[in-house]
Amino acid sequence: WDIRNGLAGLVGGPMGSTISTVEHMIKTQMQVDNVTEKRFRGSWHCMTTLMKERGWRVVYTGHVVNTVREGMFLSTYFYTYEGLRVFLHNIVKHENGESDAKVSSAWTVPVAGGISGAWAWFVTFPLDCIKAGIQSQNLSNLQPRVSASGDVAVAPKKLKSVDVLKELLKTKGWKGLYAGVSPSIMRAFIVSGSRFSAYEFAVKLFGDYLR
């Protein structure tokens, strides 16, 4: 259980969020638009339309909370995976000897990967809910509207992280911060188990090849 694995993930959070914030923003806006106004023809049209209406910064809506989420997620993810992988490997090695320990990666890697993915998602899920609330707001409604009589209606304020958090706690309580967590954890277990299995296989394959 080396804290440096967690710190490495934490440092990678801000770098990853510069890309993931934009991707999550466009994806969320597209998904909401599909069941509401249906004004976007595709992802590129969605991004260019939003930027034309609100400026380029609109694609970084929710960036702060997403950066915190990415840092927490990646630090938990890699710290848990490396610690659990070594822990399970040592158990097999202690009980069955070195020869079986080499074969143990066939199940210790996907199990460690799956658990680390599920745990990281559980820890950071409240931040993901807040991010989704920020990025799913109808940005077209934030434009000032002129009535038939010429009066300009005051545009509603753009929601911030604190606004979404307060609304969730007010309407659903703390459970609202974990709405939809079960399917996300199940997906994370499968995806992360497969991801780390592929990663470890690639490391071994190319490591042997380069030697």
PDB file of C-alpha atoms in Angstrom:
ATOM      1  CA  TRP A   1       0.000   0.000   0.000  1.00  0.00           C
ATOM      2  CA  ASP A   2       2.254   2.723  -1.347  1.00  0.00           C
ATOM      3  CA  ILE A   3       0.897   6.262  -0.970  1.00  0.00           C
ATOM      4  CA  ARG A   4       2.937   7.299  -4.008  1.00  0.00           C
ATOM      5  CA  ASN A   5       0.460   5.437  -6.239  1.00  0.00           C
ATOM      6  CA  GLY A   6      -2.323   7.608  -4.861  1.00  0.00           C
ATOM      7  CA  LEU A   7      -0.287  10.788  -5.242  1.00  0.00           C
ATOM      8  CA  ALA A   8       0.494   9.905  -8.860  1.00  0.00           C
ATOM      9  CA  GLY A   9      -3.220   9.579  -9.570  1.00  0.00           C
ATOM     10  CA  LEU A  10      -3.944  12.819  -7.728  1.00  0.00           C
ATOM     11  CA  VAL A  11      -1.437  14.714  -9.859  1.00  0.00           C
ATOM     12  CA  GLY A  12      -2.961  13.254 -13.019  1.00  0.00           C
ATOM     13  CA  GLY A  13      -6.425  14.538 -12.120  1.00  0.00           C
ATOM     14  CA  PRO A  14      -6.018  18.165 -13.283  1.00  0.00           C
ATOM     15  CA  MET A  15      -4.420  17.032 -16.534  1.00  0.00           C
ATOM     16  CA  GLY A  16      -7.168  14.524 -17.280  1.00  0.00           C
ATOM     17  CA  SER A  17      -9.963  16.940 -16.417  1.00  0.00           C
ATOM     18  CA  THR A  18      -8.903  19.426 -19.108  1.00  0.00           C
ATOM     19  CA  ILE A  19     -10.167  16.855 -21.610  1.00  0.00           C
ATOM     20  CA  SER A  20     -12.828  14.998 -19.642  1.00  0.00           C
ATOM     21  CA  THR A  21     -14.730  18.155 -18.643  1.00  0.00           C
ATOM     22  CA  VAL A  22     -15.340  19.048 -22.284  1.00  0.00           C
ATOM     23  CA  GLU A  23     -16.281  15.461 -23.184  1.00  0.00           C
ATOM     24  CA  HIS A  24     -18.668  15.138 -20.232  1.00  0.00           C
ATOM     25  CA  MET A  25     -20.231  18.536 -20.925  1.00  0.00           C
ATOM     26  CA  ILE A  26     -21.008  17.779 -24.568  1.00  0.00           C
ATOM     27  CA  LYS A  27     -22.186  14.248 -23.778  1.00  0.00           C
ATOM     28  CA  THR A  28     -24.517  15.450 -21.005  1.00  0.00           C
ATOM     29  CA  GLN A  29     -25.951  18.290 -23.102  1.00  0.00           C
ATOM     30  CA  MET A  30     -26.548  15.878 -25.996  1.00  0.00           C
ATOM     31  CA  GLN A  31     -28.286  13.319 -23.774  1.00  0.00           C
ATOM     32  CA  VAL A  32     -30.566  15.935 -22.235  1.00  0.00           C
ATOM     33  CA  ASP A  33     -31.296  17.484 -25.642  1.00  0.00           C
ATOM     34  CA  ASN A  34     -32.320  14.079 -27.032  1.00  0.00           C
ATOM     35  CA  VAL A  35     -35.332  13.999 -24.697  1.00  0.00           C
ATOM     36  CA  THR A  36     -36.151  17.736 -24.613  1.00  0.00           C
ATOM     37  CA  GLU A  37     -35.649  20.325 -27.362  1.00  0.00           C
ATOM     38  CA  LYS A  38     -33.769  18.165 -29.920  1.00  0.00           C
ATOM     39  CA  ARG A  39     -31.964  21.188 -31.320  1.00  0.00           C
ATOM     40  CA  PHE A  40     -28.509  19.633 -31.752  1.00  0.00           C
ATOM     41  CA  ARG A  41     -27.724  17.624 -34.883  1.00  0.00           C
ATOM     42  CA  GLY A  42     -24.638  16.031 -33.393  1.00  0.00           C
ATOM     43  CA  SER A  43     -21.795  16.464 -30.905  1.00  0.00           C
ATOM     44  CA  TRP A  44     -19.876  18.956 -33.049  1.00  0.00           C
ATOM     45  CA  HIS A  45     -23.008  21.004 -33.682  1.00  0.00           C
ATOM     46  CA  CYS A  46     -23.759  20.927 -29.962  1.00  0.00           C
ATOM     47  CA  MET A  47     -20.303  22.236 -29.050  1.00  0.00           C
ATOM     48  CA  THR A  48     -20.199  24.957 -31.702  1.00  0.00           C
ATOM     49  CA  THR A  49     -23.749  26.102 -30.900  1.00  0.00           C
ATOM     50  CA  LEU A  50     -23.043  26.362 -27.178  1.00  0.00           C
ATOM     51  CA  MET A  51     -19.790  28.220 -27.797  1.00  0.00           C
ATOM     52  CA  LYS A  52     -21.525  30.619 -30.183  1.00  0.00           C
ATOM     53  CA  GLU A  53     -24.245  31.338 -27.605  1.00  0.00           C
ATOM     54  CA  ARG A  54     -22.172  31.369 -24.409  1.00  0.00           C
ATOM     55  CA  GLY A  55     -18.511  31.706 -25.427  1.00  0.00           C
ATOM     56  CA  TRP A  56     -15.740  29.105 -25.390  1.00  0.00           C
ATOM     57  CA  ARG A  57     -15.754  28.822 -21.606  1.00  0.00           C
ATOM     58  CA  VAL A  58     -19.132  27.092 -21.699  1.00  0.00           C
ATOM     59  CA  VAL A  59     -17.493  23.769 -22.576  1.00  0.00           C
ATOM     60  CA  TYR A  60     -15.690  23.953 -19.227  1.00  0.00           C
ATOM     61  CA  THR A  61     -18.888  24.241 -17.228  1.00  0.00           C
ATOM     62  CA  GLY A  62     -18.375  22.239 -14.047  1.00  0.00           C
ATOM     63  CA  HIS A  63     -14.600  22.132 -14.536  1.00  0.00           C
ATOM     64  CA  VAL A  64     -13.688  22.824 -10.909  1.00  0.00           C
ATOM     65  CA  VAL A  65     -15.836  20.059  -9.439  1.00  0.00           C
ATOM     66  CA  ASN A  66     -14.772  17.690 -12.211  1.00  0.00           C
ATOM     67  CA  THR A  67     -11.092  18.404 -11.518  1.00  0.00           C
ATOM     68  CA  VAL A  68     -11.596  17.595  -7.837  1.00  0.00           C
ATOM     69  CA  ARG A  69     -13.522  14.458  -8.810  1.00  0.00           C
ATOM     70  CA  GLU A  70     -10.822  13.315 -11.245  1.00  0.00           C
ATOM     71  CA  GLY A  71      -8.084  13.813  -8.653  1.00  0.00           C
ATOM     72  CA  MET A  72     -10.000  11.911  -5.970  1.00  0.00           C
ATOM     73  CA  PHE A  73     -11.020   9.189  -8.398  1.00  0.00           C
ATOM     74  CA  LEU A  74      -7.577   8.524  -9.860  1.00  0.00           C
ATOM     75  CA  SER A  75      -5.801   8.639  -6.498  1.00  0.00           C
ATOM     76  CA  THR A  76      -8.286   6.173  -4.996  1.00  0.00           C
ATOM     77  CA  TYR A  77      -8.232   4.081  -8.166  1.00  0.00           C
ATOM     78  CA  PHE A  78      -4.486   3.502  -8.434  1.00  0.00           C
ATOM     79  CA  TYR A  79      -3.787   3.368  -4.692  1.00  0.00           C
ATOM     80  CA  THR A  80      -6.451   0.695  -4.193  1.00  0.00           C
ATOM     81  CA  TYR A  81      -5.483  -1.303  -7.280  1.00  0.00           C
ATOM     82  CA  GLU A  82      -1.751  -1.532  -6.616  1.00  0.00           C
ATOM     83  CA  GLY A  83      -2.216  -2.232  -2.912  1.00  0.00           C
ATOM     84  CA  LEU A  84      -4.895  -4.872  -3.442  1.00  0.00           C
ATOM     85  CA  ARG A  85      -3.050  -6.531  -6.333  1.00  0.00           C
ATOM     86  CA  VAL A  86       0.123  -6.988  -4.274  1.00  0.00           C
ATOM     87  CA  PHE A  87      -1.906  -8.085  -1.239  1.00  0.00           C
ATOM     88  CA  LEU A  88      -3.747 -10.810  -3.175  1.00  0.00           C
ATOM     89  CA  HIS A  89      -0.562 -11.882  -4.945  1.00  0.00           C
ATOM     90  CA  ASN A  90       1.265 -12.290  -1.626  1.00  0.00           C
ATOM     91  CA  ILE A  91      -1.570 -14.370  -0.198  1.00  0.00           C
ATOM     92  CA  VAL A  92      -1.390 -16.804  -3.105  1.00  0.00           C
ATOM     93  CA  LYS A  93       2.401 -16.825  -3.002  1.00  0.00           C
ATOM     94  CA  HIS A  94       2.423 -17.557   0.729  1.00  0.00           C
ATOM     95  CA  GLU A  95      -0.114 -20.370   0.526  1.00  0.00           C
ATOM     96  CA  ASN A  96       0.781 -22.066  -2.759  1.00  0.00           C
ATOM     97  CA  GLY A  97       4.348 -21.119  -3.569  1.00  0.00           C
ATOM     98  CA  GLU A  98       6.038 -19.058  -6.262  1.00  0.00           C
ATOM     99  CA  SER A  99       4.900 -21.158  -9.219  1.00  0.00           C
ATOM    100  CA  ASP A 100       1.215 -20.696  -8.475  1.00  0.00           C
ATOM    101  CA  ALA A 101       1.763 -17.025  -7.692  1.00  0.00           C
ATOM    102  CA  LYS A 102       2.722 -16.405 -11.305  1.00  0.00           C
ATOM    103  CA  VAL A 103      -0.533 -17.935 -12.470  1.00  0.00           C
ATOM    104  CA  SER A 104      -2.523 -16.029  -9.828  1.00  0.00           C
ATOM    105  CA  SER A 105      -2.461 -12.831 -11.912  1.00  0.00           C
ATOM    106  CA  ALA A 106      -5.154 -14.443 -14.057  1.00  0.00           C
ATOM    107  CA  TRP A 107      -7.627 -13.669 -11.278  1.00  0.00           C
ATOM    108  CA  THR A 108      -5.871 -11.282  -8.849  1.00  0.00           C
ATOM    109  CA  VAL A 109      -5.487  -8.558 -11.499  1.00  0.00           C
ATOM    110  CA  PRO A 110      -9.136  -8.451 -12.657  1.00  0.00           C
ATOM    111  CA  VAL A 111     -10.400  -8.771  -9.073  1.00  0.00           C
ATOM    112  CA  ALA A 112      -8.113  -5.991  -7.806  1.00  0.00           C
ATOM    113  CA  GLY A 113      -8.982  -3.873 -10.832  1.00  0.00           C
ATOM    114  CA  GLY A 114     -12.699  -4.427 -10.462  1.00  0.00           C
ATOM    115  CA  ILE A 115     -12.754  -3.636  -6.755  1.00  0.00           C
ATOM    116  CA  SER A 116     -10.595  -0.527  -7.202  1.00  0.00           C
ATOM    117  CA  GLY A 117     -12.874   0.772  -9.952  1.00  0.00           C
ATOM    118  CA  ALA A 118     -16.044   0.137  -7.957  1.00  0.00           C
ATOM    119  CA  TRP A 119     -14.596   1.695  -4.805  1.00  0.00           C
ATOM    120  CA  ALA A 120     -13.257   4.771  -6.624  1.00  0.00           C
ATOM    121  CA  TRP A 121     -16.667   5.358  -8.222  1.00  0.00           C
ATOM    122  CA  PHE A 122     -18.423   4.982  -4.868  1.00  0.00           C
ATOM    123  CA  VAL A 123     -16.096   7.470  -3.172  1.00  0.00           C
ATOM    124  CA  THR A 124     -16.437  10.117  -5.890  1.00  0.00           C
ATOM    125  CA  PHE A 125     -20.060   9.540  -6.913  1.00  0.00           C
ATOM    126  CA  PRO A 126     -21.471  12.556  -4.992  1.00  0.00           C
ATOM    127  CA  LEU A 127     -19.117  14.816  -6.972  1.00  0.00           C
ATOM    128  CA  ASP A 128     -20.228  13.131 -10.193  1.00  0.00           C
ATOM    129  CA  CYS A 129     -23.883  13.825  -9.302  1.00  0.00           C
ATOM    130  CA  ILE A 130     -23.094  17.489  -8.667  1.00  0.00           C
ATOM    131  CA  LYS A 131     -21.146  17.713 -11.926  1.00  0.00           C
ATOM    132  CA  ALA A 132     -24.033  16.159 -13.835  1.00  0.00           C
ATOM    133  CA  GLY A 133     -26.452  18.660 -12.292  1.00  0.00           C
ATOM    134  CA  ILE A 134     -24.288  21.579 -13.384  1.00  0.00           C
ATOM    135  CA  GLN A 135     -23.679  20.311 -16.902  1.00  0.00           C
ATOM    136  CA  SER A 136     -27.261  19.215 -17.588  1.00  0.00           C
ATOM    137  CA  GLN A 137     -28.868  22.622 -17.041  1.00  0.00           C
ATOM    138  CA  ASN A 138     -30.595  24.160 -20.043  1.00  0.00           C
ATOM    139  CA  LEU A 139     -28.142  26.851 -21.036  1.00  0.00           C
ATOM    140  CA  SER A 140     -30.455  28.324 -23.670  1.00  0.00           C
ATOM    141  CA  ASN A 141     -32.789  29.429 -20.867  1.00  0.00           C
ATOM    142  CA  LEU A 142     -30.027  31.598 -19.419  1.00  0.00           C
ATOM    143  CA  GLN A 143     -30.344  34.102 -22.260  1.00  0.00           C
ATOM    144  CA  PRO A 144     -32.341  37.313 -21.512  1.00  0.00           C
ATOM    145  CA  ARG A 145     -35.759  37.129 -23.205  1.00  0.00           C
ATOM    146  CA  VAL A 146     -37.697  40.033 -24.686  1.00  0.00           C
ATOM    147  CA  SER A 147     -41.479  39.979 -24.352  1.00  0.00           C
ATOM    148  CA  ALA A 148     -43.939  41.168 -27.008  1.00  0.00           C
ATOM    149  CA  SER A 149     -44.244  44.490 -25.183  1.00  0.00           C
ATOM    150  CA  GLY A 150     -40.495  45.005 -25.363  1.00  0.00           C
ATOM    151  CA  ASP A 151     -39.746  44.230 -21.713  1.00  0.00           C
ATOM    152  CA  VAL A 152     -36.522  42.310 -21.100  1.00  0.00           C
ATOM    153  CA  ALA A 153     -36.931  39.467 -18.637  1.00  0.00           C
ATOM    154  CA  VAL A 154     -34.079  38.870 -16.251  1.00  0.00           C
ATOM    155  CA  ALA A 155     -32.288  35.644 -17.187  1.00  0.00           C
ATOM    156  CA  PRO A 156     -32.027  32.992 -14.466  1.00  0.00           C
ATOM    157  CA  LYS A 157     -28.615  32.555 -12.887  1.00  0.00           C
ATOM    158  CA  LYS A 158     -26.337  29.777 -14.017  1.00  0.00           C
ATOM    159  CA  LEU A 159     -26.258  26.980 -11.447  1.00  0.00           C
ATOM    160  CA  LYS A 160     -23.068  26.457  -9.486  1.00  0.00           C
ATOM    161  CA  SER A 161     -21.802  23.472  -7.506  1.00  0.00           C
ATOM    162  CA  VAL A 162     -23.174  24.797  -4.224  1.00  0.00           C
ATOM    163  CA  ASP A 163     -26.592  25.414  -5.803  1.00  0.00           C
ATOM    164  CA  VAL A 164     -26.818  21.843  -7.097  1.00  0.00           C
ATOM    165  CA  LEU A 165     -25.626  20.414  -3.766  1.00  0.00           C
ATOM    166  CA  LYS A 166     -28.191  22.401  -1.787  1.00  0.00           C
ATOM    167  CA  GLU A 167     -31.002  21.410  -4.145  1.00  0.00           C
ATOM    168  CA  LEU A 168     -30.094  17.717  -3.978  1.00  0.00           C
ATOM    169  CA  LEU A 169     -29.941  17.730  -0.184  1.00  0.00           C
ATOM    170  CA  LYS A 170     -33.172  19.719   0.041  1.00  0.00           C
ATOM    171  CA  THR A 171     -35.223  17.525  -2.292  1.00  0.00           C
ATOM    172  CA  LYS A 172     -33.705  14.064  -1.813  1.00  0.00           C
ATOM    173  CA  GLY A 173     -31.438  14.224   1.212  1.00  0.00           C
ATOM    174  CA  TRP A 174     -27.982  12.680   1.242  1.00  0.00           C
ATOM    175  CA  LYS A 175     -29.296   9.708  -0.771  1.00  0.00           C
ATOM    176  CA  GLY A 176     -29.678  12.069  -3.718  1.00  0.00           C
ATOM    177  CA  LEU A 177     -25.897  12.221  -3.926  1.00  0.00           C
ATOM    178  CA  TYR A 178     -25.845   8.488  -4.660  1.00  0.00           C
ATOM    179  CA  ALA A 179     -28.760   8.282  -7.113  1.00  0.00           C
ATOM    180  CA  GLY A 180     -27.816   5.710  -9.758  1.00  0.00           C
ATOM    181  CA  VAL A 181     -24.717   4.476  -7.949  1.00  0.00           C
ATOM    182  CA  SER A 182     -25.528   0.741  -8.248  1.00  0.00           C
ATOM    183  CA  PRO A 183     -25.341   0.406 -12.069  1.00  0.00           C
ATOM    184  CA  SER A 184     -22.280   2.671 -12.097  1.00  0.00           C
ATOM    185  CA  ILE A 185     -20.457   0.441  -9.611  1.00  0.00           C
ATOM    186  CA  MET A 186     -21.357  -2.725 -11.527  1.00  0.00           C
ATOM    187  CA  ARG A 187     -20.152  -1.185 -14.756  1.00  0.00           C
ATOM    188  CA  ALA A 188     -16.968   0.072 -13.081  1.00  0.00           C
ATOM    189  CA  PHE A 189     -16.148  -3.399 -11.737  1.00  0.00           C
ATOM    190  CA  ILE A 190     -16.417  -5.008 -15.166  1.00  0.00           C
ATOM    191  CA  VAL A 191     -14.659  -2.224 -17.072  1.00  0.00           C
ATOM    192  CA  SER A 192     -11.825  -1.778 -14.568  1.00  0.00           C
ATOM    193  CA  GLY A 193     -11.229  -5.506 -14.247  1.00  0.00           C
ATOM    194  CA  SER A 194     -10.896  -5.768 -18.020  1.00  0.00           C
ATOM    195  CA  ARG A 195      -8.835  -2.585 -18.257  1.00  0.00           C
ATOM    196  CA  PHE A 196      -6.174  -3.641 -15.770  1.00  0.00           C
ATOM    197  CA  SER A 197      -6.047  -7.151 -17.210  1.00  0.00           C
ATOM    198  CA  ALA A 198      -5.268  -5.668 -20.619  1.00  0.00           C
ATOM    199  CA  TYR A 199      -2.779  -3.243 -19.067  1.00  0.00           C
ATOM    200  CA  GLU A 200      -0.838  -5.920 -17.173  1.00  0.00           C
ATOM    201  CA  PHE A 201      -0.827  -8.175 -20.241  1.00  0.00           C
ATOM    202  CA  ALA A 202       0.552  -5.349 -22.392  1.00  0.00           C
ATOM    203  CA  VAL A 203       3.234  -4.521 -19.810  1.00  0.00           C
ATOM    204  CA  LYS A 204       4.361  -8.149 -19.691  1.00  0.00           C
ATOM    205  CA  LEU A 205       4.179  -8.595 -23.466  1.00  0.00           C
ATOM    206  CA  PHE A 206       6.134  -5.497 -24.386  1.00  0.00           C
ATOM    207  CA  GLY A 207       8.437  -5.861 -21.391  1.00  0.00           C
ATOM    208  CA  ASP A 208       9.494  -9.330 -22.532  1.00  0.00           C
ATOM    209  CA  TYR A 209       9.769  -8.123 -26.112  1.00  0.00           C
ATOM    210  CA  LEU A 210      11.981  -5.144 -25.276  1.00  0.00           C
ATOM    211  CA  ARG A 211      14.284  -7.278 -23.161  1.00  0.00           C
TER     212      ARG A 211
END
